[in-house]
Amino acid sequence: ATFWTDLRNKHPEVVWDTQRYMTEYQCVKFSEDRYNPYNLPATKLRAADTLNENHYARQKLQEFFKQEGRLIVLTHMAPDYDTCTEQHDNLSFAYSNTNINLYDVPKHDWIYGHMHSRHEGQVGNCTHHRNPRGYVGYEAHNFTQSFEFKQL
C-alpha cells in the first residue's frame, strides 16, 4: 500500500502546507475509481484524496494485523511520526502518519520510503526500515543497494 499520510489527523495548517508545497500535489493525477482509473477523468491530486486513501489503507492494515506470525508491511509513507528522523515543520507530517498504535499490533517489520535517509529503528512492536534511493539529482547519501534486514 502507499499508505498516504493522514496529514497530522487532518490538521488544517498541515493540509494547507502539504498541498501547497509537496510535489505530489502538483504532479500526480488521481482518479476516484481505484480499480479502473481510466473510467473517470483524472484530476490533480488533492489532500482530500490522500486522506481518503489513508482511511482505506488503515482499514486494510487492521485486517492484515489480525494474521498470525511475524508480518512484513511495505508502504511508501512512514508508519508513524515517531519513526521520522527528519522532523522540521508541518511538512514533516506529510511523510508519515499519526495515531497508529504500533504497540497493540503483532510484531512486524515495516519497510517504507519517501524520506531521504537510511534508517532502522523500533517503535512498539514495529521494527521499521527505510533505504531510499531518491530520484535523479536527489539521491540519498547513504543508500545501500544490497539492502537486507533480518526478521527477529
Tab-separated table of C-alpha atoms in Angstrom:
chain	number	residue	atom	x	y	z
A	1	ALA	CA	0.000	0.000	0.000
A	2	THR	CA	1.095	3.571	-0.492
A	3	PHE	CA	-0.425	4.407	2.908
A	4	TRP	CA	-0.703	8.112	2.189
A	5	THR	CA	-0.262	10.391	5.181
A	6	ASP	CA	-3.156	11.347	7.443
A	7	LEU	CA	-1.762	14.914	7.449
A	8	ARG	CA	-1.452	15.011	11.228
A	9	ASN	CA	-5.011	13.880	11.653
A	10	LYS	CA	-6.296	16.438	9.091
A	11	HIS	CA	-4.649	19.371	10.848
A	12	PRO	CA	-5.618	22.459	8.753
A	13	GLU	CA	-2.130	24.014	8.638
A	14	VAL	CA	-0.541	20.688	7.684
A	15	VAL	CA	-3.178	20.103	4.988
A	16	TRP	CA	-2.575	23.598	3.567
A	17	ASP	CA	1.224	23.441	3.620
A	18	THR	CA	1.339	19.913	2.224
A	19	GLN	CA	-0.995	20.604	-0.653
A	20	ARG	CA	0.788	23.862	-1.435
A	21	TYR	CA	4.442	22.745	-1.237
A	22	MET	CA	4.633	18.979	-1.873
A	23	THR	CA	5.489	17.978	-5.424
A	24	GLU	CA	2.962	15.134	-5.371
A	25	TYR	CA	0.079	17.593	-5.238
A	26	GLN	CA	1.408	19.426	-8.278
A	27	CYS	CA	2.290	16.435	-10.462
A	28	VAL	CA	0.249	13.342	-9.535
A	29	LYS	CA	-3.057	12.760	-11.293
A	30	PHE	CA	-5.807	10.931	-9.421
A	31	SER	CA	-8.993	9.109	-10.384
A	32	GLU	CA	-11.615	8.154	-7.816
A	33	ASP	CA	-12.086	4.717	-9.401
A	34	ARG	CA	-9.099	2.909	-7.822
A	35	TYR	CA	-9.916	-0.352	-9.625
A	36	ASN	CA	-10.155	1.119	-13.097
A	37	PRO	CA	-8.738	4.642	-13.103
A	38	TYR	CA	-9.274	5.016	-16.852
A	39	ASN	CA	-13.082	5.094	-16.367
A	40	LEU	CA	-13.051	8.593	-14.889
A	41	PRO	CA	-11.152	11.725	-15.832
A	42	ALA	CA	-8.037	12.215	-13.743
A	43	THR	CA	-7.636	15.389	-11.735
A	44	LYS	CA	-4.740	16.887	-9.826
A	45	LEU	CA	-4.208	15.086	-6.521
A	46	ARG	CA	-5.774	16.857	-3.514
A	47	ALA	CA	-5.331	16.410	0.221
A	48	ALA	CA	-8.883	15.054	0.427
A	49	ASP	CA	-7.869	12.271	-1.988
A	50	THR	CA	-4.870	11.198	0.047
A	51	LEU	CA	-6.897	11.332	3.264
A	52	ASN	CA	-9.483	9.005	1.709
A	53	GLU	CA	-6.741	6.644	0.577
A	54	ASN	CA	-5.240	6.770	4.076
A	55	HIS	CA	-8.561	5.731	5.604
A	56	TYR	CA	-8.858	2.827	3.148
A	57	ALA	CA	-5.278	1.661	3.850
A	58	ARG	CA	-5.836	1.826	7.617
A	59	GLN	CA	-8.820	-0.493	7.286
A	60	LYS	CA	-6.765	-2.961	5.246
A	61	LEU	CA	-3.874	-2.798	7.734
A	62	GLN	CA	-6.248	-3.580	10.612
A	63	GLU	CA	-7.342	-6.716	8.741
A	64	PHE	CA	-3.716	-7.581	7.944
A	65	PHE	CA	-2.629	-7.311	11.578
A	66	LYS	CA	-5.178	-9.964	12.578
A	67	GLN	CA	-2.967	-12.598	10.937
A	68	GLU	CA	-0.761	-14.899	12.967
A	69	GLY	CA	3.032	-14.791	12.937
A	70	ARG	CA	5.588	-12.122	12.174
A	71	LEU	CA	4.387	-9.798	9.416
A	72	ILE	CA	6.104	-7.602	6.859
A	73	VAL	CA	4.467	-4.334	5.783
A	74	LEU	CA	5.719	-2.409	2.743
A	75	THR	CA	4.489	1.146	2.165
A	76	HIS	CA	5.640	4.392	0.645
A	77	MET	CA	4.848	6.531	3.708
A	78	ALA	CA	6.239	6.074	7.211
A	79	PRO	CA	4.066	4.182	9.676
A	80	ASP	CA	4.223	6.795	12.395
A	81	TYR	CA	5.615	10.264	13.032
A	82	ASP	CA	7.855	8.757	15.723
A	83	THR	CA	9.718	6.830	13.013
A	84	CYS	CA	10.751	10.096	11.324
A	85	THR	CA	14.255	11.279	11.980
A	86	GLU	CA	13.739	14.324	9.775
A	87	GLN	CA	11.268	16.414	11.793
A	88	HIS	CA	11.330	20.030	10.663
A	89	ASP	CA	7.965	21.692	10.312
A	90	ASN	CA	4.415	20.985	9.151
A	91	LEU	CA	5.765	19.240	6.065
A	92	SER	CA	7.327	16.560	8.274
A	93	PHE	CA	3.787	15.288	8.811
A	94	ALA	CA	3.433	14.881	5.041
A	95	TYR	CA	5.867	11.953	5.181
A	96	SER	CA	4.267	9.962	7.982
A	97	ASN	CA	1.114	9.077	9.864
A	98	THR	CA	-0.204	9.796	13.328
A	99	ASN	CA	-2.415	7.832	15.678
A	100	ILE	CA	-1.091	4.447	14.618
A	101	ASN	CA	-0.762	2.303	17.703
A	102	LEU	CA	2.337	0.247	16.955
A	103	TYR	CA	2.253	-1.268	20.439
A	104	ASP	CA	-1.052	-3.156	20.183
A	105	VAL	CA	-0.276	-4.999	16.962
A	106	PRO	CA	1.706	-8.194	16.352
A	107	LYS	CA	5.479	-7.936	15.941
A	108	HIS	CA	6.230	-6.871	12.412
A	109	ASP	CA	8.755	-5.261	10.114
A	110	TRP	CA	7.687	-2.130	8.253
A	111	ILE	CA	9.701	-1.112	5.204
A	112	TYR	CA	8.950	2.334	3.806
A	113	GLY	CA	10.435	5.130	1.755
A	114	HIS	CA	9.565	8.738	0.968
A	115	MET	CA	12.285	10.053	3.262
A	116	HIS	CA	15.780	10.952	2.173
A	117	SER	CA	17.984	8.969	4.520
A	118	ARG	CA	18.545	5.369	5.504
A	119	HIS	CA	17.295	4.447	8.963
A	120	GLU	CA	16.272	1.499	11.107
A	121	GLY	CA	14.609	1.619	14.495
A	122	GLN	CA	11.986	0.262	16.843
A	123	VAL	CA	8.644	1.763	17.895
A	124	GLY	CA	6.447	-0.563	19.903
A	125	ASN	CA	6.145	-3.892	18.107
A	126	CYS	CA	7.273	-2.320	14.843
A	127	THR	CA	10.822	-2.658	13.577
A	128	HIS	CA	10.971	-0.058	10.832
A	129	HIS	CA	13.430	0.135	7.943
A	130	ARG	CA	13.977	2.630	5.168
A	131	ASN	CA	16.583	2.652	2.449
A	132	PRO	CA	15.516	5.256	-0.106
A	133	ARG	CA	17.423	5.656	-3.307
A	134	GLY	CA	15.922	9.043	-4.096
A	135	TYR	CA	15.476	10.327	-7.609
A	136	VAL	CA	17.816	11.707	-10.233
A	137	GLY	CA	19.715	14.623	-8.802
A	138	TYR	CA	18.491	13.928	-5.267
A	139	GLU	CA	19.908	10.516	-4.465
A	140	ALA	CA	20.100	9.596	-0.793
A	141	HIS	CA	23.637	9.751	0.546
A	142	ASN	CA	23.515	6.512	2.481
A	143	PHE	CA	21.500	4.317	0.102
A	144	THR	CA	22.598	0.674	0.246
A	145	GLN	CA	21.986	-1.213	-2.987
A	146	SER	CA	22.261	-4.595	-1.286
A	147	PHE	CA	19.751	-3.692	1.454
A	148	GLU	CA	18.853	-6.634	3.669
A	149	PHE	CA	17.213	-6.999	7.038
A	150	LYS	CA	16.760	-9.910	9.384
A	151	GLN	CA	13.402	-10.711	10.837
A	152	LEU	CA	13.782	-11.007	14.586
